[in-house]
Amino acid sequence: MRHISIAAFDDQVNNRLRRVPETSKLPIWNTPAPPDLSSCSAFPAGFSSWQRYHAVEVDKITGITFFFLSGRLFGIHIHSTEEPCAMSTYERFANRLGPRIVWIYLSISKKDRLLVLGVREEPKRRLNILARTQKLGNVVLGQHIKGGFKDRCLGKSAPITLIHGEPIEGYPVHFFGAYCALSSATPLPDPFRLETPGPDPIGDDSYFSWAPVEGVSSTITFIDQATGFCRGIMFQYYNGGSRAIGQCRLHVDPTESVIQPLMLCFRAESYRSRSDKMHHGIPQGWECQLLRGYVKFWFTSRSSFLAIQN
């Protein structure tokens, strides 16, 4: 048996996508038949001595929750029929980190398939997860990175096996990669375009997501129980695809479901946490728009803003 683990990276290569080197230590896996680490394409986001790994066949799961803090990836929860809720992973964060953590859900419908997995890195160490599905195309998860970034391919052929290291408490995920039959040591097949969401309505540190609103078969709205505000929305489409915007905290927050929606209705409100008083912003009342074009959604751990663009 070959003994493989991860070696430290020096300053000259600490931001480069590398094949994982071999050393004399044996990593601990969540599966008895893990992939060969030397065959995995990986993004190292830290400088730890990595020991514990998780390998997940993406075609066999229902989704992934990525936990972000200050634009960096701090945790991963794999959703399955056995573990549909990510709260068990969230509870591992220290109390000082928990309120600042942002949940971002990548929905993987049974009728869809993950075709490409990658990362977008910028000099401040912020990270985007890049995903491409068969039904709905490109998804970029994380804070909006405006420029000066590098996109890297981790897996570009289904089926993809997701590989990640178990993070040390209080530190970002130190190893994030993928394994697939075809080599990923080439650029992304068809680049992920740089989104232009426009001015950020709630601050430069917000996260950005979007989704098409045509061909929607149903929606699930996730509600902040403390304020009554919308945390996020999950869209199901007639073509079998699914996409989440904002924070969709499955089996954690109250939800409202609508089958065959005709309009998207919303209103702007603000919330004063100190006085526990809610007051209406401008415009007053509800605004409804037909499901045309796409919805843009900015959010942080405590706030959100939605806009429709035809």
Coordinates of C-alpha atoms in Angstrom, one line a residue:
M1 CA 0.0 0.0 0.0
R2 CA 1.3 3.5 -0.9
H3 CA 1.4 5.9 2.0
I4 CA 0.4 9.4 0.9
S5 CA -0.2 12.7 2.7
I6 CA 0.2 16.4 1.9
A7 CA 3.5 18.3 2.1
A8 CA 3.7 21.9 3.0
F9 CA 4.0 24.5 0.2
D10 CA 6.7 27.1 0.1
D11 CA 6.1 30.8 -0.6
Q12 CA 6.8 30.4 -4.3
V13 CA 4.0 28.0 -4.9
N14 CA 1.5 28.6 -2.1
N15 CA -1.2 29.9 -4.5
R16 CA -0.8 27.4 -7.3
L17 CA -2.9 24.5 -8.2
R18 CA -0.7 21.4 -7.6
R19 CA -0.8 17.7 -7.8
V20 CA -0.6 16.4 -4.3
P21 CA 2.9 15.2 -3.3
E22 CA 3.7 11.9 -1.7
T23 CA 5.1 11.5 1.8
S24 CA 5.4 8.8 4.4
K25 CA 2.2 9.4 6.3
L26 CA -1.1 7.7 5.8
P27 CA -4.2 10.0 5.7
I28 CA -7.5 9.1 7.4
W29 CA -10.5 8.8 5.1
N30 CA -14.3 8.6 5.5
T31 CA -14.4 5.7 3.0
P32 CA -12.5 2.3 2.7
A33 CA -11.8 2.9 -1.0
P34 CA -10.6 6.5 -1.4
P35 CA -9.1 7.9 -4.6
D36 CA -5.4 8.2 -4.9
L37 CA -4.5 11.7 -3.7
S38 CA -1.8 12.0 -6.3
S39 CA -4.5 11.8 -8.9
C40 CA -6.6 14.6 -7.4
S41 CA -6.6 18.3 -8.5
A42 CA -6.6 20.4 -5.4
F43 CA -6.7 24.0 -4.1
P44 CA -4.7 24.3 -0.9
A45 CA -6.1 27.2 1.2
G46 CA -3.8 26.9 4.2
F47 CA -0.5 25.6 5.5
S48 CA -1.5 22.8 7.8
S49 CA -0.3 19.2 7.9
W50 CA -3.4 17.6 6.5
Q51 CA -4.4 14.2 7.9
R52 CA -8.2 13.7 7.6
Y53 CA -10.1 13.7 4.3
H54 CA -13.6 13.2 3.0
A55 CA -14.3 11.8 -0.5
V56 CA -17.9 12.3 -1.8
E57 CA -19.4 11.0 -5.1
V58 CA -21.4 14.0 -6.1
D59 CA -23.9 12.0 -8.2
K60 CA -25.0 10.3 -4.9
I61 CA -25.8 13.4 -2.9
T62 CA -28.6 16.1 -2.9
G63 CA -26.6 19.2 -2.3
I64 CA -23.7 20.9 -0.5
T65 CA -23.7 23.7 2.0
F66 CA -20.5 25.8 2.0
F67 CA -19.8 27.9 5.1
F68 CA -18.1 31.2 4.4
L69 CA -16.5 33.7 6.7
S70 CA -15.0 37.0 5.3
G71 CA -15.1 35.5 1.9
R72 CA -13.1 32.4 2.9
L73 CA -14.3 28.8 3.0
F74 CA -14.5 27.6 6.6
G75 CA -16.7 24.4 6.3
I76 CA -18.5 22.0 4.1
H77 CA -21.6 19.9 4.8
I78 CA -22.7 17.2 2.4
H79 CA -26.5 16.8 2.1
S80 CA -27.9 13.3 1.7
T81 CA -31.0 11.3 2.7
E82 CA -29.0 10.3 5.9
E83 CA -27.8 13.8 6.7
P84 CA -30.3 16.4 5.2
C85 CA -29.5 19.2 7.7
A86 CA -26.2 21.1 8.0
M87 CA -26.7 22.2 11.6
S88 CA -24.5 19.4 12.9
T89 CA -21.6 20.9 10.9
Y90 CA -22.4 24.5 11.8
E91 CA -22.4 23.6 15.5
R92 CA -18.7 22.8 15.3
F93 CA -17.8 26.5 14.8
A94 CA -16.8 28.4 17.9
N95 CA -19.4 30.7 19.4
R96 CA -17.4 33.7 18.3
L97 CA -17.5 32.6 14.7
G98 CA -21.1 31.2 14.4
P99 CA -23.1 34.5 14.1
R100 CA -20.8 35.7 11.3
I101 CA -20.9 32.5 9.2
V102 CA -22.7 32.6 5.9
W103 CA -24.4 29.5 4.6
I104 CA -24.4 29.0 0.8
Y105 CA -26.2 26.0 -0.7
L106 CA -25.4 24.3 -3.9
S107 CA -28.4 22.3 -5.0
I108 CA -27.9 19.2 -7.0
S109 CA -31.2 17.9 -8.3
K110 CA -31.7 14.2 -9.0
K111 CA -32.5 15.2 -12.6
D112 CA -29.4 17.3 -13.0
R113 CA -25.6 16.6 -12.9
L114 CA -22.5 18.4 -11.9
L115 CA -20.2 18.7 -14.9
V116 CA -17.5 21.1 -13.8
L117 CA -16.0 22.0 -10.4
G118 CA -13.5 24.8 -9.9
V119 CA -12.3 27.7 -7.7
R120 CA -11.8 31.4 -8.3
E121 CA -9.0 32.9 -6.1
E122 CA -8.0 36.5 -5.6
P123 CA -5.0 38.0 -3.8
K124 CA -6.9 38.8 -0.6
R125 CA -7.4 35.0 -0.2
R126 CA -11.2 35.2 -0.8
L127 CA -12.5 32.2 -2.7
N128 CA -15.4 31.4 -5.0
I129 CA -16.6 27.9 -5.7
L130 CA -17.3 27.4 -9.4
A131 CA -19.9 24.8 -10.5
R132 CA -21.5 24.0 -13.8
T133 CA -24.5 21.8 -14.0
Q134 CA -26.1 20.1 -17.0
K135 CA -29.5 21.8 -16.7
L136 CA -28.7 25.3 -15.4
G137 CA -25.1 26.1 -16.4
N138 CA -22.7 28.1 -14.3
V139 CA -23.0 28.9 -10.6
V140 CA -20.5 31.1 -8.7
L141 CA -20.7 30.8 -4.9
G142 CA -19.1 33.3 -2.5
Q143 CA -18.5 37.1 -2.3
H144 CA -18.4 39.0 -5.6
I145 CA -14.8 39.2 -6.8
K146 CA -14.5 42.1 -9.2
G147 CA -11.1 41.4 -10.8
G148 CA -7.5 40.2 -10.3
F149 CA -8.5 36.6 -9.8
K150 CA -7.4 33.2 -11.1
D151 CA -9.9 30.5 -12.1
R152 CA -8.7 26.9 -11.7
C153 CA -10.3 23.7 -12.8
L154 CA -10.6 20.9 -10.2
G155 CA -12.9 18.5 -12.2
K156 CA -14.3 18.7 -15.7
S157 CA -16.0 15.4 -16.4
A158 CA -18.9 13.7 -14.6
P159 CA -18.9 11.7 -12.4
I160 CA -16.9 14.0 -10.1
T161 CA -15.7 13.0 -6.6
L162 CA -15.4 15.9 -4.2
I163 CA -12.3 15.8 -1.9
H164 CA -11.9 18.1 1.1
G165 CA -9.9 18.2 4.3
E166 CA -11.5 18.3 7.7
P167 CA -10.8 21.9 8.9
I168 CA -9.2 22.7 12.2
E169 CA -11.6 24.7 14.4
G170 CA -11.3 28.4 13.8
Y171 CA -9.4 28.0 10.5
P172 CA -10.4 27.8 6.8
V173 CA -10.8 24.6 5.0
H174 CA -7.2 23.6 4.2
F175 CA -7.7 21.3 1.3
F176 CA -10.4 21.4 -1.4
G177 CA -10.2 19.3 -4.6
A178 CA -11.8 16.8 -6.9
Y179 CA -11.2 13.6 -8.7
C180 CA -12.6 12.6 -12.1
A181 CA -11.6 10.2 -14.9
L182 CA -10.3 13.0 -17.1
S183 CA -7.3 15.0 -16.1
S184 CA -8.1 18.5 -14.8
A185 CA -4.6 20.0 -15.3
T186 CA -6.0 22.2 -18.1
P187 CA -8.0 25.5 -18.0
L188 CA -11.8 25.4 -17.3
P189 CA -13.7 24.2 -20.4
D190 CA -15.6 27.4 -21.4
P191 CA -14.6 30.2 -18.9
F192 CA -16.9 31.3 -16.1
R193 CA -17.8 34.9 -16.9
L194 CA -17.3 37.7 -14.5
E195 CA -20.7 38.8 -13.2
T196 CA -21.5 42.5 -13.2
P197 CA -24.2 42.8 -10.5
G198 CA -23.9 46.6 -10.3
P199 CA -23.5 48.7 -7.1
D200 CA -23.6 46.7 -3.9
P201 CA -26.8 47.8 -2.1
I202 CA -25.7 46.5 1.4
G203 CA -21.9 46.8 1.5
D204 CA -18.7 45.7 -0.2
D205 CA -18.5 42.5 1.9
S206 CA -21.8 41.1 0.9
Y207 CA -22.2 37.8 -1.0
F208 CA -23.9 37.7 -4.4
S209 CA -26.1 35.1 -6.1
W210 CA -28.6 35.1 -9.0
A211 CA -31.0 32.8 -10.7
P212 CA -33.2 32.7 -13.8
V213 CA -36.9 33.1 -13.0
E214 CA -38.4 31.7 -16.2
G215 CA -39.4 28.1 -16.3
V216 CA -39.8 27.9 -12.6
S217 CA -42.0 25.0 -11.4
S218 CA -41.9 25.8 -7.6
T219 CA -40.1 27.9 -5.0
I220 CA -39.1 27.5 -1.4
T221 CA -38.5 30.7 0.6
F222 CA -36.4 30.5 3.7
I223 CA -37.4 33.0 6.4
D224 CA -35.3 34.4 9.3
Q225 CA -37.4 33.5 12.3
A226 CA -36.2 36.5 14.3
T227 CA -37.1 39.2 11.8
G228 CA -39.5 37.6 9.3
F229 CA -37.2 38.6 6.5
C230 CA -36.2 36.4 3.5
R231 CA -32.9 34.7 3.9
G232 CA -32.9 32.9 0.6
I233 CA -35.0 31.2 -2.1
M234 CA -34.7 27.9 -3.8
F235 CA -36.0 27.6 -7.4
Q236 CA -37.1 24.3 -9.0
Y237 CA -37.4 24.3 -12.8
Y238 CA -39.5 22.4 -15.2
N239 CA -36.3 21.1 -16.9
G240 CA -35.4 19.3 -13.7
G241 CA -32.7 21.7 -12.5
S242 CA -32.6 23.6 -9.2
R243 CA -30.8 26.7 -7.9
A244 CA -30.5 28.5 -4.6
I245 CA -30.0 32.2 -3.9
G246 CA -29.1 33.7 -0.6
Q247 CA -28.9 31.6 2.5
C248 CA -31.0 28.4 2.1
R249 CA -30.6 26.7 5.4
L250 CA -32.4 23.4 4.8
H251 CA -34.3 22.0 7.8
V252 CA -33.2 25.0 10.0
D253 CA -35.3 28.0 9.1
P254 CA -39.1 28.2 8.5
T255 CA -40.0 27.9 4.8
E256 CA -42.9 28.9 2.5
S257 CA -43.5 26.8 -0.6
V258 CA -45.3 27.8 -3.8
I259 CA -46.2 25.5 -6.7
Q260 CA -46.3 26.9 -10.2
P261 CA -45.7 30.5 -9.2
L262 CA -46.8 33.3 -11.5
M263 CA -45.2 36.3 -9.9
L264 CA -42.4 37.2 -7.5
C265 CA -43.6 39.6 -4.8
F266 CA -41.4 41.5 -2.4
R267 CA -41.1 44.6 -0.3
A268 CA -38.2 46.5 1.3
E269 CA -37.9 46.6 5.1
S270 CA -35.3 47.3 7.7
Y271 CA -34.8 45.9 11.1
R272 CA -33.4 47.5 14.3
S273 CA -32.0 44.7 16.4
R274 CA -31.3 46.9 19.4
S275 CA -34.9 48.1 19.9
D276 CA -36.5 45.0 18.3
K277 CA -38.6 47.3 16.2
M278 CA -39.4 46.8 12.5
H279 CA -40.2 49.7 10.2
H280 CA -41.0 49.9 6.6
G281 CA -38.6 51.4 4.1
I282 CA -39.4 52.8 0.7
P283 CA -41.4 51.8 -1.3
Q284 CA -44.2 51.0 1.1
G285 CA -46.2 47.8 0.5
W286 CA -45.6 44.9 -1.8
E287 CA -44.2 45.0 -5.4
C288 CA -45.0 42.1 -7.7
Q289 CA -43.3 41.2 -11.0
L290 CA -43.9 38.5 -13.5
L291 CA -41.3 35.7 -13.7
R292 CA -39.2 37.1 -16.5
G293 CA -35.4 37.6 -16.7
Y294 CA -33.5 36.8 -13.5
V295 CA -33.3 37.7 -9.8
K296 CA -30.2 39.1 -8.2
F297 CA -29.7 38.6 -4.5
W298 CA -27.1 40.2 -2.2
F299 CA -26.7 39.0 1.3
T300 CA -24.7 38.8 4.5
S301 CA -25.1 36.8 7.7
R302 CA -27.7 39.3 8.8
S303 CA -29.2 41.1 5.8
S304 CA -30.3 40.6 2.2
F305 CA -31.4 42.6 -0.8
L306 CA -33.3 41.4 -3.9
A307 CA -33.7 42.9 -7.4
I308 CA -35.4 41.7 -10.6
Q309 CA -33.8 42.3 -13.9
N310 CA -35.6 41.6 -17.2

